[in-house]
Structure formats: structure tokens, C-alpha cells
CSV table of C-alpha atoms in Angstrom, one decimal:
chain,number,residue,atom,x,y,z
A,536,MET,CA,-8.5,-4.3,-11.2
A,537,ARG,CA,-8.8,-2.9,-7.6
A,538,ILE,CA,-5.6,-3.1,-5.5
A,539,GLY,CA,-5.9,-2.3,-1.8
A,540,ILE,CA,-2.4,-0.7,-0.5
A,541,ILE,CA,-1.5,-0.1,3.0
A,542,SER,CA,1.8,1.0,4.7
A,543,ASP,CA,3.3,1.5,8.1
A,544,THR,CA,1.0,-0.4,10.2
A,545,HIS,CA,3.9,-0.8,12.7
A,546,THR,CA,2.3,-2.3,16.1
A,547,LYS,CA,-1.4,-1.2,15.2
A,548,VAL,CA,-2.7,-4.5,14.3
A,549,LYS,CA,-6.3,-3.2,15.1
A,550,MET,CA,-5.8,-0.2,12.7
A,551,ALA,CA,-4.5,-2.7,10.0
A,552,LYS,CA,-7.3,-4.9,10.1
A,553,GLU,CA,-9.8,-2.1,9.9
A,554,ALA,CA,-8.0,-0.8,6.7
A,555,LEU,CA,-7.8,-4.3,5.4
A,556,SER,CA,-11.7,-5.1,6.0
A,557,GLN,CA,-12.6,-2.0,4.4
A,558,LEU,CA,-10.4,-2.4,1.2
A,559,ILE,CA,-11.9,-5.9,0.9
A,560,GLU,CA,-15.3,-4.7,1.4
A,561,ASP,CA,-14.8,-2.0,-1.3
A,562,GLY,CA,-13.8,-4.7,-3.8
A,563,ALA,CA,-10.2,-5.1,-3.5
A,564,GLU,CA,-8.9,-8.0,-5.6
A,565,PHE,CA,-5.1,-7.7,-4.6
A,566,ILE,CA,-3.6,-6.3,-1.5
A,567,ILE,CA,-0.1,-4.7,-1.4
A,568,HIS,CA,1.6,-3.8,2.2
A,569,ALA,CA,4.3,-1.0,1.5
A,570,GLY,CA,6.6,-2.0,4.8
A,571,ASP,CA,7.0,-1.5,8.3
A,572,ILE,CA,4.6,-4.5,9.0
A,573,VAL,CA,6.3,-5.0,12.5
A,574,GLU,CA,3.8,-7.6,13.7
A,575,VAL,CA,3.6,-11.2,12.7
A,576,GLU,CA,-0.3,-10.9,13.4
A,577,ILE,CA,-0.6,-8.5,10.5
A,578,LEU,CA,1.2,-10.9,7.9
A,579,GLU,CA,-1.2,-13.6,9.2
A,580,MET,CA,-4.2,-11.0,8.4
A,581,LEU,CA,-2.5,-10.6,4.9
A,582,LYS,CA,-2.3,-14.4,4.2
A,583,ASN,CA,-5.7,-15.3,5.5
A,584,CYS,CA,-7.7,-12.6,4.0
A,585,GLY,CA,-8.7,-14.7,1.0
A,586,LEU,CA,-6.8,-12.2,-1.7
A,587,ARG,CA,-3.4,-12.5,-3.2
A,588,TYR,CA,-1.0,-10.2,-1.6
A,589,VAL,CA,2.7,-9.0,-1.5
A,590,ALA,CA,4.4,-7.3,1.4
A,591,VAL,CA,7.6,-5.5,1.2
A,592,TYR,CA,10.2,-5.3,4.2
A,593,GLY,CA,10.4,-1.8,5.8
A,594,ASN,CA,13.2,-0.5,8.0
A,595,ASN,CA,11.6,-1.9,11.1
A,596,ASP,CA,11.0,-5.2,9.8
A,597,ALA,CA,14.5,-7.2,9.9
A,598,HIS,CA,12.9,-9.4,12.8
A,599,LEU,CA,10.4,-10.8,10.2
A,600,ALA,CA,13.1,-12.4,7.8
A,601,HIS,CA,12.9,-15.8,9.4
A,602,TYR,CA,9.1,-15.8,8.0
A,603,HIS,CA,10.5,-15.2,4.6
A,604,GLY,CA,9.3,-18.6,3.4
A,605,LYS,CA,5.8,-18.7,5.1
A,606,TYR,CA,4.6,-15.4,3.9
A,607,ASN,CA,4.9,-13.3,0.5
A,608,LEU,CA,7.5,-11.0,1.8
A,609,VAL,CA,9.9,-9.4,-0.6
A,610,GLN,CA,12.9,-7.1,-0.8
A,611,GLU,CA,12.9,-3.6,-2.2
A,612,PRO,CA,12.9,-2.7,-4.9
A,613,HIS,CA,10.4,-5.5,-6.1
A,614,TYR,CA,9.2,-5.3,-9.6
A,615,PHE,CA,6.1,-7.3,-10.8
A,616,LYS,CA,3.4,-7.2,-13.1
A,617,LEU,CA,-0.3,-6.9,-12.2
A,618,ALA,CA,-3.3,-5.5,-14.2
A,619,ASN,CA,-1.2,-5.3,-17.4
A,620,SER,CA,1.1,-2.9,-15.5
A,621,LYS,CA,4.7,-2.7,-14.4
A,622,PHE,CA,4.9,-2.2,-10.7
A,623,LYS,CA,7.9,-1.4,-8.5
A,624,LEU,CA,7.4,-1.7,-4.6
A,625,MET,CA,9.6,-0.4,-2.0
A,626,HIS,CA,9.4,1.0,1.6
A,627,MET,CA,11.9,3.5,1.5
A,628,PRO,CA,11.7,6.2,-1.2
A,629,TYR,CA,15.3,5.5,-2.5
A,630,TYR,CA,14.5,4.1,-5.9
A,631,MET,CA,12.0,6.7,-7.3
A,632,ALA,CA,13.2,6.4,-10.8
A,633,PRO,CA,10.0,6.4,-13.2
A,634,ASP,CA,11.1,2.8,-14.4
A,635,ALA,CA,7.8,1.2,-13.8
A,636,ASP,CA,4.0,2.2,-14.7
A,637,ILE,CA,3.1,2.4,-11.0
A,638,VAL,CA,5.8,3.0,-7.9
A,639,ILE,CA,4.3,2.2,-4.6
A,640,PHE,CA,6.3,3.3,-1.5
A,641,GLY,CA,5.7,3.9,2.2
A,642,HIS,CA,8.2,5.0,5.1
A,643,THR,CA,7.2,8.9,5.1
A,644,HIS,CA,4.0,8.2,6.7
A,645,ILE,CA,2.6,11.0,4.1
A,646,PHE,CA,-0.1,10.0,1.5
A,647,GLU,CA,1.1,11.1,-1.8
A,648,SER,CA,-0.6,10.6,-5.3
A,649,ASP,CA,1.6,12.0,-8.1
A,650,PHE,CA,1.6,11.2,-11.9
A,651,LYS,CA,4.8,12.4,-13.5
A,652,ASN,CA,6.2,11.2,-16.8
A,653,SER,CA,3.5,8.7,-17.3
A,654,THR,CA,4.5,7.1,-13.9
A,655,LEU,CA,2.0,7.1,-10.8
A,656,PHE,CA,3.8,7.4,-7.5
A,657,LEU,CA,1.8,6.3,-4.6
A,658,ASN,CA,2.2,6.3,-1.0
A,659,PRO,CA,-0.9,5.3,1.0
A,660,GLY,CA,0.3,7.1,4.2
A,661,GLU,CA,0.1,5.6,7.7
A,662,ALA,CA,-2.2,2.9,8.5
A,663,CYS,CA,-0.9,3.2,12.1
A,664,ALA,CA,-1.9,6.7,12.9
A,665,ARG,CA,1.4,7.2,14.7
A,666,ASN,CA,2.4,10.6,13.4
A,667,LYS,CA,-1.0,12.0,13.4
A,668,SER,CA,-4.5,11.1,14.6
A,669,VAL,CA,-5.5,9.7,11.3
A,670,SER,CA,-5.2,6.1,9.9
A,671,GLU,CA,-4.8,6.2,6.1
A,672,PHE,CA,-4.7,3.7,3.2
A,673,ALA,CA,-5.6,3.5,-0.4
A,674,MET,CA,-7.3,1.7,-3.2
A,675,LEU,CA,-5.8,1.7,-6.7
A,676,GLU,CA,-8.1,0.9,-9.7
A,677,VAL,CA,-6.2,0.1,-12.9
A,678,THR,CA,-7.9,0.3,-16.2
A,679,ASP,CA,-6.9,0.4,-19.8
A,680,ALA,CA,-7.7,4.1,-19.9
A,681,LYS,CA,-6.8,5.4,-16.1
A,682,TYR,CA,-5.7,5.2,-12.6
A,683,GLU,CA,-8.2,6.1,-10.1
A,684,VAL,CA,-6.7,6.2,-6.5
A,685,THR,CA,-9.1,6.3,-3.5
A,686,TYR,CA,-7.4,7.8,-0.5
A,687,TYR,CA,-8.9,6.6,2.8
A,688,THR,CA,-8.8,8.4,6.3
A,689,LYS,CA,-10.3,7.4,9.5
A,690,GLU,CA,-9.8,9.8,12.7
A,691,LYS,CA,-8.7,7.5,15.7
A,692,LYS,CA,-11.9,8.2,17.7
A,693,GLU,CA,-14.3,8.2,15.0
A,694,THR,CA,-16.1,5.4,13.2
A,695,THR,CA,-16.6,7.1,9.8
A,696,ILE,CA,-14.1,6.4,7.0
A,697,LYS,CA,-13.8,9.3,4.7
A,698,HIS,CA,-12.3,9.0,1.3
A,699,GLN,CA,-11.1,11.2,-1.5
A,700,LYS,CA,-10.7,10.3,-5.2
A,701,PHE,CA,-7.8,11.2,-7.7
A,702,SER,CA,-7.8,10.2,-11.3
A,703,TYR,CA,-5.2,9.8,-13.9
A,704,GLU,CA,-5.3,9.3,-17.6
A,705,ARG,CA,-2.9,6.6,-18.6
A,706,ILE,CA,-0.5,7.6,-21.1
A,707,LYS,CA,0.0,4.5,-23.5
A,708,SER,CA,3.6,4.1,-25.1
């Protein structure tokens, strides 16, 4: 299963749309937003993208609480099953215990893909290109044998999206 992951979109609706479009074009079957959504328009894009999705509240999303019933918004940490894997989703990296197969987080605005003690820790970086001139997002492909992470980057003034792959052999318990 291919899972598109974005985080920290903040007010950058156009950049969020570009990231979401690229993930869908590349075969995403599910979308995860790891918080700091900020704009209702981004929630609308997620809802109307044609895929199932989940979005976690970030530290800049309190104003979105009254939309809770309209969108698939969850509080952190949020545990769920997908692709025969247990996920833990959060924005703030406070719950980093390896108590799931895959831990998705945001907030730091820094891409991270790390496989420790049979758990994949993944932060897609910042889609908003606020702290640097690069918009970042990720695709996670989950198979029975491995996790493959594709890290996407797009310079603000460029049209080309670059990508880098990371692969981890799944350890079956």
C-alpha cells in the first residue's frame, strides 16, 4: 500500500495542493497529514481528493476544533491499523516510544526516516517551505517484506520535484 504523508502546511495552500497532487499522481492510496494544517481549505482538499485520509491536530490548529465532525481530524497520539501495520500518528514528537510499527510525526519541519527496534519513525518535513526554501513531503510504501520511503523536495522557484528513496526490511515478530 502506498501512503502519502504531508505535514506543516500552515498557510501555504498552493504548496499543499502541489504536494497532494504529486502524491496522488504517484499512486497514493491513503493520505496522512501530520498536523499544523492551519487552513480549512487544506482540509477541504483532503476531503475532496478522492482518497481516504486522516489528519492530526497540530499546535497551530486549535481554531479547527469546531470542524472536528466535518473532517477526519484526530487528536494525538492516534493509533490505527492500515496495510497490516499499526500506526501511531502525532504532530508533536512527544510520544516517540516504539509501540507501533510506524510512527508518523511532524512539528520539527525536518525530514526524518529512521528505522529503530523494528519501528519506522517518519517525519515528512515541512510542506510549507517556511524554515527553508524547499517544500517537503513523503510517500510510504508498505509491503509484507519492507517499508520504502520516498522523500520529495521541491525548491520554491523550481518546477521540478526531486526524490530520494530509503528502504527498510520489515522485521516480523
